[in-house]
Amino acid sequence: MKLYLRMLSLCLGLASLLPAITAFAVPANDNFDSPAVISGFPLTATGSNVEATLEANEPLPAGYEFYATKSVWFSWTAPTSGLVQIDTFGSYRCWDPWEDGSCIELDEFHPTPSVWLGDSLETLVGVPCGGTRQSRYLNAVSGTTYRIAVFGLQNDSYD
């Protein structure tokens, strides 16, 4: 009986640590007011939207109105005027069937970058961009600060 209680106590103790071991942190650029500031041209930024959230009144790009449940934000000030490509090439959807932090890359979902102008969520205006779902072309204006959002879907294991 003592051995059984010790084992039960050990199991409960380990189980209480499980959320801390498997939990991901909310990305630092989860909120519009704390974007990852990127600079220069050309440039590459990396990140994740796992555990990200949507804010109240956050605008959603066309096609994501019913599916997006999280976003990460970037801020970029154009150093010069001209055509700029903003894409999410290299992004992938991660599937963790065992929920152990491993990842199987799935190719069918690539997030769409959306480009906005404005200093608050309430004043954001979408910037018309050409291109495909994963690659946007923007006629950047020197000195203009653009807000770039990458949205995620409902299930963390699919971000």
Short mmCIF file of C-alpha atoms in Angstrom, two decimals:
data_model
loop_
_atom_site.label_atom_id
_atom_site.label_comp_id
_atom_site.label_asym_id
_atom_site.label_seq_id
_atom_site.Cartn_x
_atom_site.Cartn_y
_atom_site.Cartn_z
CA MET A 1 0.00 0.00 0.00
CA LYS A 2 2.83 2.45 0.84
CA LEU A 3 4.49 1.71 -2.49
CA TYR A 4 1.19 2.35 -4.30
CA LEU A 5 0.72 5.71 -2.53
CA ARG A 6 4.30 6.74 -3.32
CA MET A 7 3.82 5.85 -6.99
CA LEU A 8 0.51 7.72 -7.08
CA SER A 9 2.16 10.73 -5.44
CA LEU A 10 5.03 10.62 -7.94
CA CYS A 11 2.62 10.36 -10.88
CA LEU A 12 0.51 13.27 -9.63
CA GLY A 13 3.65 15.33 -9.07
CA LEU A 14 4.87 14.67 -12.61
CA ALA A 15 1.41 15.31 -14.05
CA SER A 16 1.34 18.71 -12.38
CA LEU A 17 4.56 19.62 -14.23
CA LEU A 18 3.23 18.53 -17.61
CA PRO A 19 1.55 21.83 -18.55
CA ALA A 20 4.75 23.73 -17.76
CA ILE A 21 6.83 21.31 -19.83
CA THR A 22 4.56 21.34 -22.89
CA ALA A 23 3.32 24.94 -22.78
CA PHE A 24 4.47 27.37 -25.46
CA ALA A 25 4.91 31.02 -24.69
CA VAL A 26 2.75 33.67 -26.31
CA PRO A 27 4.82 35.31 -29.07
CA ALA A 28 6.29 38.70 -28.14
CA ASN A 29 4.65 40.22 -31.24
CA ASP A 30 1.20 38.80 -30.46
CA ASN A 31 -0.41 42.23 -30.05
CA PHE A 32 -0.63 45.07 -32.54
CA ASP A 33 0.98 47.46 -30.00
CA SER A 34 4.09 45.25 -29.68
CA PRO A 35 5.04 44.31 -33.24
CA ALA A 36 8.37 42.81 -34.18
CA VAL A 37 10.12 45.79 -35.74
CA ILE A 38 11.93 44.83 -38.91
CA SER A 39 14.17 47.17 -40.87
CA GLY A 40 16.17 47.44 -44.03
CA PHE A 41 15.72 45.91 -47.42
CA PRO A 42 15.93 43.09 -48.35
CA LEU A 43 15.25 41.34 -45.07
CA THR A 44 13.95 38.15 -43.55
CA ALA A 45 11.96 37.79 -40.34
CA THR A 46 11.10 34.56 -38.60
CA GLY A 47 8.66 33.67 -35.87
CA SER A 48 5.71 31.57 -34.85
CA ASN A 49 2.04 32.15 -34.19
CA VAL A 50 1.66 29.18 -31.85
CA GLU A 51 -0.23 30.40 -28.74
CA ALA A 52 -0.89 33.79 -30.35
CA THR A 53 -4.29 35.43 -29.93
CA LEU A 54 -6.61 37.86 -31.67
CA GLU A 55 -7.33 41.19 -30.04
CA ALA A 56 -10.73 42.79 -29.72
CA ASN A 57 -11.54 44.80 -32.87
CA GLU A 58 -8.65 43.27 -34.79
CA PRO A 59 -9.38 43.44 -38.52
CA LEU A 60 -9.12 40.21 -40.48
CA PRO A 61 -8.05 39.91 -44.10
CA ALA A 62 -10.52 38.74 -46.72
CA GLY A 63 -10.94 35.00 -46.58
CA TYR A 64 -9.95 34.70 -42.93
CA GLU A 65 -13.09 36.19 -41.36
CA PHE A 66 -14.39 32.83 -40.15
CA TYR A 67 -11.14 30.94 -39.64
CA ALA A 68 -8.46 33.17 -38.12
CA THR A 69 -8.11 32.86 -34.37
CA LYS A 70 -4.64 34.34 -33.85
CA SER A 71 -2.14 36.77 -35.32
CA VAL A 72 1.39 38.04 -35.01
CA TRP A 73 2.37 41.55 -36.04
CA PHE A 74 5.40 43.14 -37.69
CA SER A 75 6.21 46.79 -38.34
CA TRP A 76 8.36 47.91 -41.26
CA THR A 77 9.24 51.43 -42.40
CA ALA A 78 10.11 51.53 -46.09
CA PRO A 79 13.62 52.89 -46.58
CA THR A 80 12.88 53.70 -50.23
CA SER A 81 9.94 53.84 -52.62
CA GLY A 82 9.24 51.03 -55.06
CA LEU A 83 7.76 47.58 -55.54
CA VAL A 84 8.28 45.27 -52.55
CA GLN A 85 7.47 41.59 -52.25
CA ILE A 86 6.19 40.40 -48.87
CA ASP A 87 5.79 36.65 -48.63
CA THR A 88 5.57 33.74 -46.24
CA PHE A 89 7.61 31.33 -48.36
CA GLY A 90 9.31 28.85 -46.08
CA SER A 91 6.35 28.89 -43.69
CA TYR A 92 4.59 25.65 -43.08
CA ARG A 93 1.86 24.09 -41.09
CA CYS A 94 3.13 21.95 -38.27
CA TRP A 95 1.27 18.83 -37.19
CA ASP A 96 2.17 17.32 -33.84
CA PRO A 97 0.07 14.13 -33.68
CA TRP A 98 1.78 12.95 -30.50
CA GLU A 99 1.64 16.38 -28.82
CA ASP A 100 5.26 16.00 -27.77
CA GLY A 101 6.71 19.08 -29.45
CA SER A 102 7.70 17.19 -32.60
CA CYS A 103 6.60 18.52 -35.94
CA ILE A 104 5.56 17.01 -39.22
CA GLU A 105 5.57 19.69 -41.91
CA LEU A 106 2.37 19.83 -43.94
CA ASP A 107 2.48 21.72 -47.18
CA GLU A 108 -1.18 22.51 -47.83
CA PHE A 109 -1.41 25.64 -45.68
CA HIS A 110 0.75 28.70 -46.12
CA PRO A 111 -0.24 31.84 -44.23
CA THR A 112 -1.16 34.97 -46.11
CA PRO A 113 0.62 38.15 -45.08
CA SER A 114 -1.70 41.13 -44.87
CA VAL A 115 -0.47 44.70 -45.01
CA TRP A 116 -2.06 47.60 -43.16
CA LEU A 117 -1.62 51.33 -42.52
CA GLY A 118 -2.57 52.95 -39.23
CA ASP A 119 -1.46 53.56 -35.68
CA SER A 120 -4.16 51.61 -33.84
CA LEU A 121 -6.43 48.65 -34.49
CA GLU A 122 -9.38 51.03 -34.82
CA THR A 123 -7.71 53.10 -37.55
CA LEU A 124 -6.15 50.32 -39.63
CA VAL A 125 -6.77 50.38 -43.35
CA GLY A 126 -5.85 47.43 -45.53
CA VAL A 127 -3.26 48.17 -48.20
CA PRO A 128 -4.18 46.79 -51.62
CA CYS A 129 -1.52 44.31 -52.66
CA GLY A 130 -1.19 42.27 -55.80
CA GLY A 131 0.22 38.79 -56.01
CA THR A 132 -0.88 35.41 -54.76
CA ARG A 133 -2.19 34.25 -51.41
CA GLN A 134 1.31 33.67 -50.02
CA SER A 135 3.19 36.41 -51.84
CA ARG A 136 2.05 40.04 -51.85
CA TYR A 137 3.41 42.93 -53.89
CA LEU A 138 3.28 46.38 -52.36
CA ASN A 139 4.08 49.76 -53.91
CA ALA A 140 5.99 51.00 -50.88
CA VAL A 141 6.41 54.70 -50.18
CA SER A 142 9.68 55.80 -48.57
CA GLY A 143 9.27 56.66 -44.88
CA THR A 144 5.85 54.99 -44.58
CA THR A 145 5.40 52.51 -41.75
CA TYR A 146 3.53 49.39 -42.76
CA ARG A 147 1.95 46.95 -40.32
CA ILE A 148 2.19 43.36 -41.48
CA ALA A 149 0.07 40.65 -39.89
CA VAL A 150 0.31 36.89 -40.27
CA PHE A 151 -2.81 35.10 -39.12
CA GLY A 152 -3.22 31.56 -37.82
CA LEU A 153 -5.98 29.05 -37.66
CA GLN A 154 -7.83 27.56 -34.73
CA ASN A 155 -5.61 24.61 -33.78
CA ASP A 156 -2.12 25.33 -32.39
CA SER A 157 -0.79 22.15 -33.95
CA TYR A 158 -1.70 23.57 -37.37
CA ASP A 159 0.23 26.85 -37.08
#
